[in-house]
PDB file of C-alpha atoms in Angstrom:
ATOM      1  CA  UNK A  28     -22.413 -10.790 -10.742  1.00  0.00           C
ATOM      2  CA  UNK A  29     -22.850  -8.533  -7.715  1.00  0.00           C
ATOM      3  CA  UNK A  30     -23.914  -5.121  -6.494  1.00  0.00           C
ATOM      4  CA  UNK A  31     -27.295  -3.446  -6.888  1.00  0.00           C
ATOM      5  CA  UNK A  32     -29.135  -2.726 -10.149  1.00  0.00           C
ATOM      6  CA  UNK A  33     -30.858   0.417  -8.833  1.00  0.00           C
ATOM      7  CA  UNK A  34     -29.477   3.951  -9.136  1.00  0.00           C
ATOM      8  CA  UNK A  35     -27.967   5.588  -6.038  1.00  0.00           C
ATOM      9  CA  UNK A  36     -28.401   2.330  -4.151  1.00  0.00           C
ATOM     10  CA  UNK A  37     -27.942   2.002  -0.402  1.00  0.00           C
ATOM     11  CA  UNK A  38     -24.668   0.655   0.962  1.00  0.00           C
ATOM     12  CA  UNK A  39     -23.902  -1.745   3.795  1.00  0.00           C
ATOM     13  CA  UNK A  40     -20.620  -2.044   5.721  1.00  0.00           C
ATOM     14  CA  UNK A  41     -19.975  -4.904   8.131  1.00  0.00           C
ATOM     15  CA  UNK A  42     -16.669  -5.229  10.031  1.00  0.00           C
ATOM     16  CA  UNK A  43     -13.259  -5.163   8.377  1.00  0.00           C
ATOM     17  CA  UNK A  44     -12.410  -8.334   6.416  1.00  0.00           C
ATOM     18  CA  UNK A  45     -15.736  -9.923   7.377  1.00  0.00           C
ATOM     19  CA  UNK A  46     -17.524 -12.124   4.843  1.00  0.00           C
ATOM     20  CA  UNK A  47     -21.037 -10.752   5.182  1.00  0.00           C
ATOM     21  CA  UNK A  48     -23.546 -11.542   2.430  1.00  0.00           C
ATOM     22  CA  UNK A  49     -25.266  -8.150   2.834  1.00  0.00           C
ATOM     23  CA  UNK A  50     -22.074  -6.134   2.257  1.00  0.00           C
ATOM     24  CA  UNK A  51     -22.473  -3.543  -0.502  1.00  0.00           C
ATOM     25  CA  UNK A  52     -20.218  -0.612  -1.480  1.00  0.00           C
ATOM     26  CA  UNK A  53     -21.641   2.858  -1.946  1.00  0.00           C
ATOM     27  CA  UNK A  54     -22.250   3.645  -5.663  1.00  0.00           C
ATOM     28  CA  UNK A  55     -19.440   5.762  -7.153  1.00  0.00           C
ATOM     29  CA  UNK A  56     -17.507   7.019 -10.146  1.00  0.00           C
ATOM     30  CA  UNK A  57     -13.857   7.961 -10.749  1.00  0.00           C
ATOM     31  CA  UNK A  58     -12.790   4.835  -8.848  1.00  0.00           C
ATOM     32  CA  UNK A  59      -9.682   4.214 -10.947  1.00  0.00           C
ATOM     33  CA  UNK A  60      -7.545   2.499  -8.298  1.00  0.00           C
ATOM     34  CA  UNK A  61      -8.376  -1.141  -8.979  1.00  0.00           C
ATOM     35  CA  UNK A  62      -6.583  -4.481  -8.963  1.00  0.00           C
ATOM     36  CA  UNK A  63      -7.096  -8.091 -10.042  1.00  0.00           C
ATOM     37  CA  UNK A  64      -5.681 -10.847  -7.836  1.00  0.00           C
ATOM     38  CA  UNK A  65      -5.261 -14.393  -9.185  1.00  0.00           C
ATOM     39  CA  UNK A  66      -8.350 -14.009 -11.359  1.00  0.00           C
ATOM     40  CA  UNK A  67     -10.508 -14.549  -8.251  1.00  0.00           C
ATOM     41  CA  UNK A  68     -10.650 -11.197  -6.476  1.00  0.00           C
ATOM     42  CA  UNK A  69     -11.412  -7.710  -7.823  1.00  0.00           C
ATOM     43  CA  UNK A  70     -10.222  -4.818  -5.661  1.00  0.00           C
ATOM     44  CA  UNK A  71     -10.871  -1.077  -5.714  1.00  0.00           C
ATOM     45  CA  UNK A  72     -10.233   1.969  -3.537  1.00  0.00           C
ATOM     46  CA  UNK A  73     -12.102   5.257  -3.175  1.00  0.00           C
ATOM     47  CA  UNK A  74     -13.920   7.207  -5.865  1.00  0.00           C
ATOM     48  CA  UNK A  75     -16.563   9.912  -5.964  1.00  0.00           C
ATOM     49  CA  UNK A  76     -20.278  10.040  -5.234  1.00  0.00           C
ATOM     50  CA  UNK A  77     -22.278  13.120  -6.229  1.00  0.00           C
ATOM     51  CA  UNK A  78     -25.523  13.824  -4.380  1.00  0.00           C
ATOM     52  CA  UNK A  79     -27.631  16.970  -4.829  1.00  0.00           C
ATOM     53  CA  UNK A  80     -24.731  18.534  -6.754  1.00  0.00           C
ATOM     54  CA  UNK A  81     -22.414  17.955  -3.788  1.00  0.00           C
ATOM     55  CA  UNK A  82     -19.260  15.917  -4.410  1.00  0.00           C
ATOM     56  CA  UNK A  83     -18.452  13.261  -1.811  1.00  0.00           C
ATOM     57  CA  UNK A  84     -14.962  11.776  -2.055  1.00  0.00           C
ATOM     58  CA  UNK A  85     -14.768   8.204  -0.721  1.00  0.00           C
ATOM     59  CA  UNK A  86     -12.023   6.450   1.218  1.00  0.00           C
ATOM     60  CA  UNK A  87     -13.054   2.805   1.481  1.00  0.00           C
ATOM     61  CA  UNK A  88     -11.354  -0.274   0.039  1.00  0.00           C
ATOM     62  CA  UNK A  89     -13.278  -3.347  -1.108  1.00  0.00           C
ATOM     63  CA  UNK A  90     -12.786  -6.583  -2.933  1.00  0.00           C
ATOM     64  CA  UNK A  91     -15.271  -8.840  -4.652  1.00  0.00           C
ATOM     65  CA  UNK A  92     -14.846 -12.590  -4.166  1.00  0.00           C
ATOM     66  CA  UNK A  93     -15.767 -13.966  -7.585  1.00  0.00           C
ATOM     67  CA  UNK A  94     -16.106 -17.564  -6.410  1.00  0.00           C
ATOM     68  CA  UNK A  95     -18.387 -16.860  -3.438  1.00  0.00           C
ATOM     69  CA  UNK A  96     -20.038 -13.793  -5.010  1.00  0.00           C
ATOM     70  CA  UNK A  97     -19.636 -11.607  -1.958  1.00  0.00           C
ATOM     71  CA  UNK A  98     -18.279  -8.113  -1.233  1.00  0.00           C
ATOM     72  CA  UNK A  99     -15.735  -7.667   1.569  1.00  0.00           C
ATOM     73  CA  UNK A 100     -14.772  -4.304   3.096  1.00  0.00           C
ATOM     74  CA  UNK A 101     -11.062  -4.385   3.938  1.00  0.00           C
ATOM     75  CA  UNK A 102      -9.820  -0.869   4.771  1.00  0.00           C
ATOM     76  CA  UNK A 103     -10.654   2.831   4.995  1.00  0.00           C
ATOM     77  CA  UNK A 104     -13.910   3.990   6.500  1.00  0.00           C
ATOM     78  CA  UNK A 105     -17.477   5.012   5.749  1.00  0.00           C
ATOM     79  CA  UNK A 106     -16.814   8.756   6.091  1.00  0.00           C
ATOM     80  CA  UNK A 107     -16.596  11.038   3.065  1.00  0.00           C
ATOM     81  CA  UNK A 108     -14.136  13.854   2.366  1.00  0.00           C
ATOM     82  CA  UNK A 109     -11.791  12.726   5.143  1.00  0.00           C
ATOM     83  CA  UNK A 110      -8.021  13.195   5.158  1.00  0.00           C
ATOM     84  CA  UNK A 111      -5.365  10.434   5.031  1.00  0.00           C
ATOM     85  CA  UNK A 112      -4.204   8.674   8.172  1.00  0.00           C
ATOM     86  CA  UNK A 113      -0.493   7.877   7.841  1.00  0.00           C
ATOM     87  CA  UNK A 114      -0.087   6.486  11.351  1.00  0.00           C
ATOM     88  CA  UNK A 115       3.458   5.689  12.499  1.00  0.00           C
ATOM     89  CA  UNK A 116       5.803   6.149   9.590  1.00  0.00           C
ATOM     90  CA  UNK A 117       6.752   2.914   7.894  1.00  0.00           C
ATOM     91  CA  UNK A 118       4.564   0.768  10.187  1.00  0.00           C
ATOM     92  CA  UNK A 119       1.608  -1.314   9.069  1.00  0.00           C
ATOM     93  CA  UNK A 120      -1.625  -0.582  10.893  1.00  0.00           C
ATOM     94  CA  UNK A 121      -5.309  -1.321  10.413  1.00  0.00           C
ATOM     95  CA  UNK A 122      -5.864   2.405  11.080  1.00  0.00           C
ATOM     96  CA  UNK A 123      -3.747   3.540   8.119  1.00  0.00           C
ATOM     97  CA  UNK A 124      -5.622   4.645   5.022  1.00  0.00           C
ATOM     98  CA  UNK A 125      -4.955   7.002   2.094  1.00  0.00           C
ATOM     99  CA  UNK A 126      -8.019   9.125   2.830  1.00  0.00           C
ATOM    100  CA  UNK A 127     -10.707  10.328   0.437  1.00  0.00           C
ATOM    101  CA  UNK A 128      -9.488  10.492  -3.148  1.00  0.00           C
ATOM    102  CA  UNK A 129     -10.232   9.450  -6.695  1.00  0.00           C
ATOM    103  CA  UNK A 130      -8.305   9.063  -9.953  1.00  0.00           C
ATOM    104  CA  UNK A 131      -5.316   7.310  -8.353  1.00  0.00           C
ATOM    105  CA  UNK A 132      -2.858   5.123 -10.261  1.00  0.00           C
ATOM    106  CA  UNK A 133      -2.635   1.494  -9.120  1.00  0.00           C
ATOM    107  CA  UNK A 134      -0.681  -1.677  -9.849  1.00  0.00           C
ATOM    108  CA  UNK A 135       0.207  -5.136  -8.429  1.00  0.00           C
ATOM    109  CA  UNK A 136       3.694  -6.473  -7.768  1.00  0.00           C
ATOM    110  CA  UNK A 137       4.866 -10.084  -8.121  1.00  0.00           C
ATOM    111  CA  UNK A 138       3.885 -10.860  -4.527  1.00  0.00           C
ATOM    112  CA  UNK A 139       0.269  -9.722  -5.141  1.00  0.00           C
ATOM    113  CA  UNK A 140       0.785  -6.628  -2.996  1.00  0.00           C
ATOM    114  CA  UNK A 141      -1.369  -3.709  -4.125  1.00  0.00           C
ATOM    115  CA  UNK A 142       0.161  -0.279  -4.759  1.00  0.00           C
ATOM    116  CA  UNK A 143      -1.582   3.094  -5.019  1.00  0.00           C
ATOM    117  CA  UNK A 144      -0.109   6.440  -6.033  1.00  0.00           C
ATOM    118  CA  UNK A 145      -1.569   9.946  -5.975  1.00  0.00           C
ATOM    119  CA  UNK A 146      -5.062  10.974  -6.931  1.00  0.00           C
ATOM    120  CA  UNK A 147      -7.096  14.085  -6.191  1.00  0.00           C
ATOM    121  CA  UNK A 148      -9.494  15.301  -3.543  1.00  0.00           C
ATOM    122  CA  UNK A 149     -12.170  17.976  -3.687  1.00  0.00           C
ATOM    123  CA  UNK A 150     -15.031  18.806  -1.353  1.00  0.00           C
ATOM    124  CA  UNK A 151     -16.574  21.442  -3.590  1.00  0.00           C
ATOM    125  CA  UNK A 152     -13.591  23.761  -3.812  1.00  0.00           C
ATOM    126  CA  UNK A 153     -10.664  23.474  -6.217  1.00  0.00           C
ATOM    127  CA  UNK A 154      -9.103  19.971  -6.219  1.00  0.00           C
ATOM    128  CA  UNK A 155      -6.029  19.094  -4.178  1.00  0.00           C
ATOM    129  CA  UNK A 156      -3.607  16.594  -5.714  1.00  0.00           C
ATOM    130  CA  UNK A 157      -1.765  13.908  -3.760  1.00  0.00           C
ATOM    131  CA  UNK A 158       1.757  12.699  -4.508  1.00  0.00           C
ATOM    132  CA  UNK A 159       1.992   9.890  -1.931  1.00  0.00           C
ATOM    133  CA  UNK A 160       2.724   6.209  -2.473  1.00  0.00           C
ATOM    134  CA  UNK A 161       0.943   3.455  -0.543  1.00  0.00           C
ATOM    135  CA  UNK A 162       1.325  -0.304  -0.329  1.00  0.00           C
ATOM    136  CA  UNK A 163      -1.381  -2.737   0.739  1.00  0.00           C
ATOM    137  CA  UNK A 164      -0.665  -6.361   1.709  1.00  0.00           C
ATOM    138  CA  UNK A 165      -3.917  -8.307   1.194  1.00  0.00           C
ATOM    139  CA  UNK A 166      -3.220 -10.980   3.825  1.00  0.00           C
ATOM    140  CA  UNK A 167      -2.706  -8.287   6.481  1.00  0.00           C
ATOM    141  CA  UNK A 168      -5.655  -6.052   5.540  1.00  0.00           C
ATOM    142  CA  UNK A 169      -3.382  -3.113   6.362  1.00  0.00           C
ATOM    143  CA  UNK A 170      -1.800  -0.198   4.489  1.00  0.00           C
ATOM    144  CA  UNK A 171       1.701   1.204   4.773  1.00  0.00           C
ATOM    145  CA  UNK A 172       2.519   4.722   3.645  1.00  0.00           C
ATOM    146  CA  UNK A 173       5.731   3.899   1.790  1.00  0.00           C
ATOM    147  CA  UNK A 174       6.809   7.420   0.942  1.00  0.00           C
ATOM    148  CA  UNK A 175       6.599   8.471   4.600  1.00  0.00           C
ATOM    149  CA  UNK A 176       9.274   6.030   5.812  1.00  0.00           C
ATOM    150  CA  UNK A 177      11.605   7.727   8.250  1.00  0.00           C
ATOM    151  CA  UNK A 178      15.109   8.676   7.091  1.00  0.00           C
ATOM    152  CA  UNK A 179      16.319   7.549  10.504  1.00  0.00           C
ATOM    153  CA  UNK A 180      17.215   3.904   9.974  1.00  0.00           C
ATOM    154  CA  UNK A 181      16.546   2.901  13.593  1.00  0.00           C
ATOM    155  CA  UNK A 182      20.010   1.514  14.251  1.00  0.00           C
ATOM    156  CA  UNK A 183      20.434  -0.169  10.864  1.00  0.00           C
ATOM    157  CA  UNK A 184      23.410   1.575   9.293  1.00  0.00           C
ATOM    158  CA  UNK A 185      23.630   2.167   5.537  1.00  0.00           C
ATOM    159  CA  UNK A 186      26.916   3.723   4.487  1.00  0.00           C
ATOM    160  CA  UNK A 187      27.427   5.422   2.166  1.00  0.00           C
ATOM    161  CA  UNK A 188      23.927   6.614   1.348  1.00  0.00           C
ATOM    162  CA  UNK A 189      23.534   7.844  -1.387  1.00  0.00           C
ATOM    163  CA  UNK A 190      26.033   5.616  -3.222  1.00  0.00           C
ATOM    164  CA  UNK A 191      27.077   4.951  -6.813  1.00  0.00           C
ATOM    165  CA  UNK A 192      28.885   1.580  -6.808  1.00  0.00           C
ATOM    166  CA  UNK A 193      28.210  -0.182  -3.499  1.00  0.00           C
ATOM    167  CA  UNK A 194      27.029   0.406   0.055  1.00  0.00           C
ATOM    168  CA  UNK A 195      27.289  -1.404   3.374  1.00  0.00           C
ATOM    169  CA  UNK A 196      24.377  -2.633   5.485  1.00  0.00           C
ATOM    170  CA  UNK A 197      25.204  -3.062   9.166  1.00  0.00           C
ATOM    171  CA  UNK A 198      22.601  -4.858  11.304  1.00  0.00           C
ATOM    172  CA  UNK A 199      22.584  -4.114  15.055  1.00  0.00           C
ATOM    173  CA  UNK A 200      21.828  -7.625  16.326  1.00  0.00           C
ATOM    174  CA  UNK A 201      21.446 -11.284  15.433  1.00  0.00           C
ATOM    175  CA  UNK A 202      17.649 -10.763  15.326  1.00  0.00           C
ATOM    176  CA  UNK A 203      18.034  -9.889  11.657  1.00  0.00           C
ATOM    177  CA  UNK A 204      19.860 -13.094  10.744  1.00  0.00           C
ATOM    178  CA  UNK A 205      18.058 -15.486   8.362  1.00  0.00           C
ATOM    179  CA  UNK A 206      15.645 -12.745   7.322  1.00  0.00           C
ATOM    180  CA  UNK A 207      15.162 -11.610   3.708  1.00  0.00           C
ATOM    181  CA  UNK A 208      16.383  -8.218   2.506  1.00  0.00           C
ATOM    182  CA  UNK A 209      14.418  -7.012  -0.524  1.00  0.00           C
ATOM    183  CA  UNK A 210      14.968  -3.848  -2.573  1.00  0.00           C
ATOM    184  CA  UNK A 211      12.082  -2.239  -4.480  1.00  0.00           C
ATOM    185  CA  UNK A 212      12.291   0.494  -7.084  1.00  0.00           C
ATOM    186  CA  UNK A 213       9.828   3.389  -6.964  1.00  0.00           C
ATOM    187  CA  UNK A 214       7.416   1.426  -9.206  1.00  0.00           C
ATOM    188  CA  UNK A 215       7.171  -1.333  -6.611  1.00  0.00           C
ATOM    189  CA  UNK A 216       9.209  -3.828  -8.658  1.00  0.00           C
ATOM    190  CA  UNK A 217      11.765  -6.057  -6.935  1.00  0.00           C
ATOM    191  CA  UNK A 218      15.264  -4.922  -7.889  1.00  0.00           C
ATOM    192  CA  UNK A 219      17.287  -7.286  -5.658  1.00  0.00           C
ATOM    193  CA  UNK A 220      16.628  -9.890  -2.997  1.00  0.00           C
ATOM    194  CA  UNK A 221      19.212 -11.215  -0.528  1.00  0.00           C
ATOM    195  CA  UNK A 222      19.390 -13.461   2.509  1.00  0.00           C
ATOM    196  CA  UNK A 223      20.705 -11.770   5.649  1.00  0.00           C
ATOM    197  CA  UNK A 224      23.342 -14.271   6.794  1.00  0.00           C
ATOM    198  CA  UNK A 225      25.713 -11.951   8.670  1.00  0.00           C
ATOM    199  CA  UNK A 226      25.607  -8.720  10.633  1.00  0.00           C
ATOM    200  CA  UNK A 227      27.579  -6.813   7.990  1.00  0.00           C
ATOM    201  CA  UNK A 228      26.828  -7.023   4.256  1.00  0.00           C
ATOM    202  CA  UNK A 229      28.402  -5.269   1.292  1.00  0.00           C
ATOM    203  CA  UNK A 230      25.733  -4.571  -1.332  1.00  0.00           C
ATOM    204  CA  UNK A 231      26.773  -3.932  -4.936  1.00  0.00           C
ATOM    205  CA  UNK A 232      24.707  -1.776  -7.232  1.00  0.00           C
ATOM    206  CA  UNK A 233      24.873  -4.256 -10.129  1.00  0.00           C
ATOM    207  CA  UNK A 234      22.147  -3.444 -12.684  1.00  0.00           C
ATOM    208  CA  UNK A 235      20.082  -1.118 -10.495  1.00  0.00           C
ATOM    209  CA  UNK A 236      19.430   2.262 -12.133  1.00  0.00           C
ATOM    210  CA  UNK A 237      19.903   5.608 -10.357  1.00  0.00           C
ATOM    211  CA  UNK A 238      16.981   6.645  -8.155  1.00  0.00           C
ATOM    212  CA  UNK A 239      15.256   6.140  -4.816  1.00  0.00           C
ATOM    213  CA  UNK A 240      14.847   2.564  -3.590  1.00  0.00           C
ATOM    214  CA  UNK A 241      12.891   1.070  -0.717  1.00  0.00           C
ATOM    215  CA  UNK A 242      14.243  -1.811   1.330  1.00  0.00           C
ATOM    216  CA  UNK A 243      12.235  -4.224   3.427  1.00  0.00           C
ATOM    217  CA  UNK A 244      13.580  -6.784   5.877  1.00  0.00           C
ATOM    218  CA  UNK A 245      11.161  -9.627   6.519  1.00  0.00           C
ATOM    219  CA  UNK A 246      11.312 -12.741   8.676  1.00  0.00           C
ATOM    220  CA  UNK A 247       8.835 -15.596   8.918  1.00  0.00           C
ATOM    221  CA  UNK A 248       7.011 -13.486  11.539  1.00  0.00           C
ATOM    222  CA  UNK A 249       6.542 -10.498   9.240  1.00  0.00           C
ATOM    223  CA  UNK A 250       8.292  -7.221   8.502  1.00  0.00           C
ATOM    224  CA  UNK A 251      11.152  -6.341  10.846  1.00  0.00           C
ATOM    225  CA  UNK A 252      12.292  -3.066   9.328  1.00  0.00           C
ATOM    226  CA  UNK A 253      11.913  -0.915   6.237  1.00  0.00           C
ATOM    227  CA  UNK A 254      13.633   2.184   4.922  1.00  0.00           C
ATOM    228  CA  UNK A 255      15.079   3.785   1.842  1.00  0.00           C
ATOM    229  CA  UNK A 256      18.363   4.553   0.099  1.00  0.00           C
ATOM    230  CA  UNK A 257      19.470   6.414  -3.008  1.00  0.00           C
ATOM    231  CA  UNK A 258      21.631   5.316  -5.944  1.00  0.00           C
ATOM    232  CA  UNK A 259      23.336   8.210  -7.721  1.00  0.00           C
TER     233      UNK A 259
END
């Protein structure tokens, strides 16, 4: 279907998100972070390439377009054994990437966003293990480091937080009106979704289990704000 039939084949990287017929990922193993989108696109991130008994951890993200039979490089970089780039906390950026790693856990949510958790990194010494959570929105070609979201809510008030029965969201301006407020559990599943129709909203726990939740406020122009809260 695609790729190169030779061992230790050469790779080719064009520009991000560019449909280039000569694109080809570096050969690798331990690339366990993979996704399937709509039966048309196969995604993967990172992995390991061993050359002359030297381990090279990879940090690139690709997908394969099954219909057009072409590889597309969408994030990360061509360097090996490099560290993560979290960027500004809670902000999407083309520069964000989880860094070199392999053996990560991955899954899709109902909106076809791609999630990646953990993995390990080794450049010849003992392995280091990651415990970070990342989210990738395919249409944006950008990562967000979800677990690095600031505790400071940037003027959005959540009180009480943590809470057991209900909490109150207070929005600082009318800019948030008519946006969508979505709560995600730590597995990336949608726990509740509400329309922001006033500057003060009382949110009931309902069937949400105890734990850490992520919230995201999105308008038709994209994400306005994100943060987290805790249910006891």
